[in-house]
PDB file of C-alpha atoms in Angstrom:
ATOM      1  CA  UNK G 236       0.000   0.000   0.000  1.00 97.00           C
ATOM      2  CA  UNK G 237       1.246   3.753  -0.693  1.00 98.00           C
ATOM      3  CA  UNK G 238       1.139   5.615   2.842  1.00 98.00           C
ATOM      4  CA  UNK G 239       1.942   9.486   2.670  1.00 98.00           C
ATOM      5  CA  UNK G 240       3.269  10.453   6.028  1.00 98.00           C
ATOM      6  CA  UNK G 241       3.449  13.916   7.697  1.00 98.00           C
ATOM      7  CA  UNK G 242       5.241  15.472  10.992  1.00 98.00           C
ATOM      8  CA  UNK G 243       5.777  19.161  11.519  1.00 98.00           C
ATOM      9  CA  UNK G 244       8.459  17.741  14.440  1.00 97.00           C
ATOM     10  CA  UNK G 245      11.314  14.978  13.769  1.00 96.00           C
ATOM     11  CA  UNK G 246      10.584  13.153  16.675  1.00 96.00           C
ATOM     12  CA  UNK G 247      10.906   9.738  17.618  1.00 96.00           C
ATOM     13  CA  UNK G 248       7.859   8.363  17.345  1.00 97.00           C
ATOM     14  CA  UNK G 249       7.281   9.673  13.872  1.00 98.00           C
ATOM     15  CA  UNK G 250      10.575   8.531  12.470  1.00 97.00           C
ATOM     16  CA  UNK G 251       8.930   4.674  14.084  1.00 98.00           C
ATOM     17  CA  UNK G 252       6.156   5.400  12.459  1.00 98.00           C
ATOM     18  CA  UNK G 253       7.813   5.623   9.105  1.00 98.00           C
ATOM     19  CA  UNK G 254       9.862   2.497  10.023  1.00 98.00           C
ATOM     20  CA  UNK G 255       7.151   0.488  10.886  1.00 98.00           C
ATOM     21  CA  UNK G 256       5.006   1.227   8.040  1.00 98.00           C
ATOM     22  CA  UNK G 257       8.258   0.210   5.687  1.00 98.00           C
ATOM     23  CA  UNK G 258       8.460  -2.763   7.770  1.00 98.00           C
ATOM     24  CA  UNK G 259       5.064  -3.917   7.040  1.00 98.00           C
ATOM     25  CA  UNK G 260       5.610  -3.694   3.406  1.00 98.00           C
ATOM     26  CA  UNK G 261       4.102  -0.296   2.763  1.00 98.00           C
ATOM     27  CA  UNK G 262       5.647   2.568   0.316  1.00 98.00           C
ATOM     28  CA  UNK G 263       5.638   5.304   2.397  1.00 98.00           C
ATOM     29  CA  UNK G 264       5.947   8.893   1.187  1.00 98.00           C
ATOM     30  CA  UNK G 265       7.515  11.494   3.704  1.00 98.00           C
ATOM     31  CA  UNK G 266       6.569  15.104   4.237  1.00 98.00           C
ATOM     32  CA  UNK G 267       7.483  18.041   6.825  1.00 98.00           C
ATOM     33  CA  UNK G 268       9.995  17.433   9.092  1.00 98.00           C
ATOM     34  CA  UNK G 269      10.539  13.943   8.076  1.00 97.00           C
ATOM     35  CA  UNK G 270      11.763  15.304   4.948  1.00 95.00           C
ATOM     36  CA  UNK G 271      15.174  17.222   4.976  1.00 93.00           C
ATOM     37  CA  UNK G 272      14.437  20.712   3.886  1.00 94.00           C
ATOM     38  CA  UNK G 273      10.803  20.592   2.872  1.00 95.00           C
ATOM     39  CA  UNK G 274       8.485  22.607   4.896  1.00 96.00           C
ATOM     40  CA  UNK G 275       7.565  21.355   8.568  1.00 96.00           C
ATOM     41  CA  UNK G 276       4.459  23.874   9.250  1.00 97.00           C
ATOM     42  CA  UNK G 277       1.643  21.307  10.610  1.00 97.00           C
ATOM     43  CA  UNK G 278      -0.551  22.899   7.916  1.00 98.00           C
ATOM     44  CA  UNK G 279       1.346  23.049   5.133  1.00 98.00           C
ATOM     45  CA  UNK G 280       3.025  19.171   5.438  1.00 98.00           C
ATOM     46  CA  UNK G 281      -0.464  17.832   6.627  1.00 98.00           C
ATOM     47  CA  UNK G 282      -2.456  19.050   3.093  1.00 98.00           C
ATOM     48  CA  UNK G 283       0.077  17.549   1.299  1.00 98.00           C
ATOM     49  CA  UNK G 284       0.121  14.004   2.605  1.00 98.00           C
ATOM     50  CA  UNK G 285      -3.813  14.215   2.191  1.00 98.00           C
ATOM     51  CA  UNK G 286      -3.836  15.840  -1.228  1.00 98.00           C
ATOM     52  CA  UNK G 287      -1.504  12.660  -2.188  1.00 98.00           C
ATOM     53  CA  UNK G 288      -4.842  10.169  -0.951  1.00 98.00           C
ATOM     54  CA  UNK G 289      -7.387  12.676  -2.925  1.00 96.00           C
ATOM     55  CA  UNK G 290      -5.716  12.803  -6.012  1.00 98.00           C
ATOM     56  CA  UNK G 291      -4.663   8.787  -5.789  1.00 98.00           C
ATOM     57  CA  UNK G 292      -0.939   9.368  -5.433  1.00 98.00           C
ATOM     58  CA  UNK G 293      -1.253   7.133  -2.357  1.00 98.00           C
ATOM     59  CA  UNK G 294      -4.011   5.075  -0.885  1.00 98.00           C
ATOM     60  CA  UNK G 295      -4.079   6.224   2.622  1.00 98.00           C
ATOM     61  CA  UNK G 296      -2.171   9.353   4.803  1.00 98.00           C
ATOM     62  CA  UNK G 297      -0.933   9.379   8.338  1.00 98.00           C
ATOM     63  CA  UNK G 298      -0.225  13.216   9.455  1.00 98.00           C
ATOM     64  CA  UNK G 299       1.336  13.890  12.954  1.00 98.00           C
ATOM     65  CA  UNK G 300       1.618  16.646  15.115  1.00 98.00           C
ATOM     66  CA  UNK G 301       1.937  17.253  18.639  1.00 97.00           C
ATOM     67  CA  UNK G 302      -1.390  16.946  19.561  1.00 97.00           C
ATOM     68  CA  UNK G 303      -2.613  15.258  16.218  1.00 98.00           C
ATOM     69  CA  UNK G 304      -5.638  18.033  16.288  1.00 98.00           C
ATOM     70  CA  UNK G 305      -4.399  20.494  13.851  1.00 98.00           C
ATOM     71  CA  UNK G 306      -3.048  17.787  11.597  1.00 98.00           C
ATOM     72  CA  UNK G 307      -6.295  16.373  11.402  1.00 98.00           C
ATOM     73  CA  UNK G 308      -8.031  20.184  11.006  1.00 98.00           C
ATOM     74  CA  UNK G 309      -5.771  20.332   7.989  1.00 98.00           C
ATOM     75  CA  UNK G 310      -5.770  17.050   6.361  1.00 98.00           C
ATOM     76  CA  UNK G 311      -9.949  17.219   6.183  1.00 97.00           C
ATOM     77  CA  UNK G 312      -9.807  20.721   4.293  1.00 96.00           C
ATOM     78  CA  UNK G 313      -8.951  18.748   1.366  1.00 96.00           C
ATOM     79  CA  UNK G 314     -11.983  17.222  -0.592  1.00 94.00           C
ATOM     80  CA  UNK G 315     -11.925  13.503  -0.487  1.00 94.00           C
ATOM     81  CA  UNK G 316     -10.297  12.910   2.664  1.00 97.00           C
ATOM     82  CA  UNK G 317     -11.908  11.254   6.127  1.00 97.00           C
ATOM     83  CA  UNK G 318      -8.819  12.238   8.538  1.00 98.00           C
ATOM     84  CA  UNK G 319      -9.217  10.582  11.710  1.00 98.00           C
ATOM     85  CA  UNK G 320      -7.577  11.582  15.335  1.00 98.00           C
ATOM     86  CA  UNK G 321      -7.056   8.460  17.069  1.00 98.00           C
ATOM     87  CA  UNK G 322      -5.490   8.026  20.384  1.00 98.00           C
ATOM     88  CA  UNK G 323      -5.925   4.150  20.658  1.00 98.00           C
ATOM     89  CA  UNK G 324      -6.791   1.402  19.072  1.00 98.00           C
ATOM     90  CA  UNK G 325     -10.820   1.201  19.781  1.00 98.00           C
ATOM     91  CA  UNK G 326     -10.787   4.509  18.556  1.00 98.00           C
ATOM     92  CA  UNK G 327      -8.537   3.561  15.039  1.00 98.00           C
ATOM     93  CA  UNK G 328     -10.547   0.665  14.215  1.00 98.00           C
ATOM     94  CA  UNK G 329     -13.997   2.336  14.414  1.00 98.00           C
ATOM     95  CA  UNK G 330     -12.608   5.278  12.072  1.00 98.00           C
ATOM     96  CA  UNK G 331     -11.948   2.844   9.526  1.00 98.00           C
ATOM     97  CA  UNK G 332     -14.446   0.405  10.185  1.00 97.00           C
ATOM     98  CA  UNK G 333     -17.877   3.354  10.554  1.00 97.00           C
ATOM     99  CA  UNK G 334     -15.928   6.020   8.779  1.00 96.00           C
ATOM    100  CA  UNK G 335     -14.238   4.891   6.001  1.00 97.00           C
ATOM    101  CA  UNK G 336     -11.199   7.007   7.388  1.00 98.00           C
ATOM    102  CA  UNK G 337      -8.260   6.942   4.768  1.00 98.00           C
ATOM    103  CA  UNK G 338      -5.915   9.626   6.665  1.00 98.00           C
ATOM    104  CA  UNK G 339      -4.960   8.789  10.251  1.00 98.00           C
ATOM    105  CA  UNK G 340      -3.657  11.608  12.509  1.00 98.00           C
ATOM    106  CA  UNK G 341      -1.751  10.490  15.351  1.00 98.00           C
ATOM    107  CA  UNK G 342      -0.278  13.152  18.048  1.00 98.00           C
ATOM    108  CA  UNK G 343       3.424  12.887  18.550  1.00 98.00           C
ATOM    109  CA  UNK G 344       2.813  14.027  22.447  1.00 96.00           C
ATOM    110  CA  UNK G 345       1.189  10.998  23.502  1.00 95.00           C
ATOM    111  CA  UNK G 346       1.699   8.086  21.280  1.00 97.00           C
ATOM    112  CA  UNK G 347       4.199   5.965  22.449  1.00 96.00           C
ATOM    113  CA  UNK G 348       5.536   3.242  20.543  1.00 96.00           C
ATOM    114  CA  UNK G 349       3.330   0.389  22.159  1.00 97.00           C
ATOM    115  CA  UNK G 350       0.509   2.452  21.507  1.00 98.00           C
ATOM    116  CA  UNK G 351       1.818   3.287  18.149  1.00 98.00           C
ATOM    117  CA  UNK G 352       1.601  -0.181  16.868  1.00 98.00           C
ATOM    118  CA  UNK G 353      -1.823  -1.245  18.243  1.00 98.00           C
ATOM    119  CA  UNK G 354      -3.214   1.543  16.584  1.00 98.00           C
ATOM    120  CA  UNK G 355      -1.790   0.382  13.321  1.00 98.00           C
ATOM    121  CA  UNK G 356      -2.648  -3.140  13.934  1.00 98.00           C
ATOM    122  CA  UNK G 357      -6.332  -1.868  14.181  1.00 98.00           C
ATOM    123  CA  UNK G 358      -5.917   0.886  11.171  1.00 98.00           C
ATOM    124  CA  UNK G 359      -4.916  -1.971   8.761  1.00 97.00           C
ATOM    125  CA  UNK G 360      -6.971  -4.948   9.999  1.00 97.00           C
ATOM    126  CA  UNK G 361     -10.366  -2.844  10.318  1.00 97.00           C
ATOM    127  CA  UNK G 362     -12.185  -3.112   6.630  1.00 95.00           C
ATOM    128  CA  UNK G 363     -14.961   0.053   5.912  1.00 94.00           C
ATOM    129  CA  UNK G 364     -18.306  -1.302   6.918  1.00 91.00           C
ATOM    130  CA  UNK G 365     -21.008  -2.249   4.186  1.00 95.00           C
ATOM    131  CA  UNK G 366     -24.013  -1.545   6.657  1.00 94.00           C
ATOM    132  CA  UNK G 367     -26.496   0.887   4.975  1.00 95.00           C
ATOM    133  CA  UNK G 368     -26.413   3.354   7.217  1.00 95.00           C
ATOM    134  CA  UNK G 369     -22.312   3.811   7.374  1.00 95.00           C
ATOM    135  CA  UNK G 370     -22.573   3.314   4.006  1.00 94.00           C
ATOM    136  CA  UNK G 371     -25.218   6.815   3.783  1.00 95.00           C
ATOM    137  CA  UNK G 372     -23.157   8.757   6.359  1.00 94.00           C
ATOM    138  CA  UNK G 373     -19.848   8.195   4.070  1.00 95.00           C
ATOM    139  CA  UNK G 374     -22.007   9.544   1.274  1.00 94.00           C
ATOM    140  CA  UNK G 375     -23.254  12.032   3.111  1.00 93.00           C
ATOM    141  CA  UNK G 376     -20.086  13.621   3.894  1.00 93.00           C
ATOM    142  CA  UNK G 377     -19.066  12.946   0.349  1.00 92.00           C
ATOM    143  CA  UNK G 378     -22.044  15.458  -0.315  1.00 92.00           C
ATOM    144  CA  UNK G 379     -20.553  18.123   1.711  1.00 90.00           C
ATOM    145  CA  UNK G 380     -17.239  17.753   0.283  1.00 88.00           C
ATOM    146  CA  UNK G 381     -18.545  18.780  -2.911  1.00 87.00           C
ATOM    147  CA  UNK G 382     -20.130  21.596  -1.647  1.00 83.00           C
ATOM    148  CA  UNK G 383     -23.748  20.151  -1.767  1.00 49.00           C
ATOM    149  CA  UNK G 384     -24.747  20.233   1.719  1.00 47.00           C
ATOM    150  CA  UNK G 385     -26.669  22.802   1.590  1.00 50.00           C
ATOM    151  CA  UNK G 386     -28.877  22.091  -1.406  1.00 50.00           C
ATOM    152  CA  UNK G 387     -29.159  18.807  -0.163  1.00 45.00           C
ATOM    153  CA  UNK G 388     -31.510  19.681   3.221  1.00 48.00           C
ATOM    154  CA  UNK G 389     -28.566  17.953   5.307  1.00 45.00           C
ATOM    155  CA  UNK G 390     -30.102  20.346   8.176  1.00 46.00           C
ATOM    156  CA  UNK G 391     -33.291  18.111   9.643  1.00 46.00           C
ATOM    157  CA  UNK G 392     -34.830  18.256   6.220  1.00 42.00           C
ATOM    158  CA  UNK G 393     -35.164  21.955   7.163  1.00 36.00           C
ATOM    159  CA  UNK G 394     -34.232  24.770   4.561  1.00 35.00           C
ATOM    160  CA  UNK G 395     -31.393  26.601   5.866  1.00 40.00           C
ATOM    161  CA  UNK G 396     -31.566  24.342   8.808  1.00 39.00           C
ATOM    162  CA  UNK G 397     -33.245  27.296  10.768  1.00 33.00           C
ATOM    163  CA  UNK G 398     -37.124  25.978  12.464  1.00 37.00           C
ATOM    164  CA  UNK G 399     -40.216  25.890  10.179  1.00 39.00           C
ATOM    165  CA  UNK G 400     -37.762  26.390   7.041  1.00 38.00           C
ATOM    166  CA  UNK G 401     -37.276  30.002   7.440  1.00 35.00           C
TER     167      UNK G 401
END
């Protein structure tokens, strides 16, 4: 699998991270701080790993930063991507599993390395759900990507989402 990786910091859980993915048999893709001289800024490194999964350049994204919030902020701006901040590995599998999540953001503060790895156990085992209603809710937010969400009554039904349709 192609894996675009982010990390405004070079720290050492992101450099395992990289290793770990390469050691599962993954082509990982480096950005920020992992890369010598590109641009570390959280925002900046973060789009780019999750442009790579919305234009097909790589299959899924894993963007880092210390708290693994503003990765996560950045990596959803881009149409297409489902970036998921997951702490452990409950929280990893139900991203992929209910959410369809192809861009995991992982805080470099917190994530240690057993943590690390049973959060990428669960990333890669969990398969997207085929339920009806995941299946709508991964549509729906496919709506709003494209800028539909408002022509598409995704208030209550309601136009403008205000009571009464007003």
């Amino acid at each position: 699998m192609r894996i675009s990786v982010s990390s405004d910091m070079d720290e050492p859980v992101a450099r395992l991270l990289v290793e770990e993915l390469r050691r599962r048999g993954h082509e990982v893709r480096t950005y920020g701080a992992l890369e010598p001289g590109a641009d570390p800024q959280w925002a900046v490194c973060s789009e780019a790993a999750a442009r790579d999964v919305a234009a097909g350049a790589a299959d899924q994204a894993v963007v880092c930063c210390w708290t693994g919030t503003g990765a996560s902020i950045a990596a959803n701006k881009v149409p297409g991507v489902r970036a998921a901040l997951c702490a452990d590995a409950y929280t990893a599998d139900g991203a992929r599993r209910w959410n369809d999540a192809n861009v995991l953001a992982l805080g470099l503060r917190l994530t240690s390395q057993p943590v690390l790895k049973e959060i990428l156990d669960a990333w890669f085992t969990a398969t997207p759900s085929q339920d009806a209603e995941d299946l709508g809710n991964v549509a729906r937010v496919g709506r709003l990507d494209a800028g539909r969400g408002a022509d598409q009554g995704l208030a209550g039904g309601r136009s403008g989402g205000l009571p009464g349709g007003q």
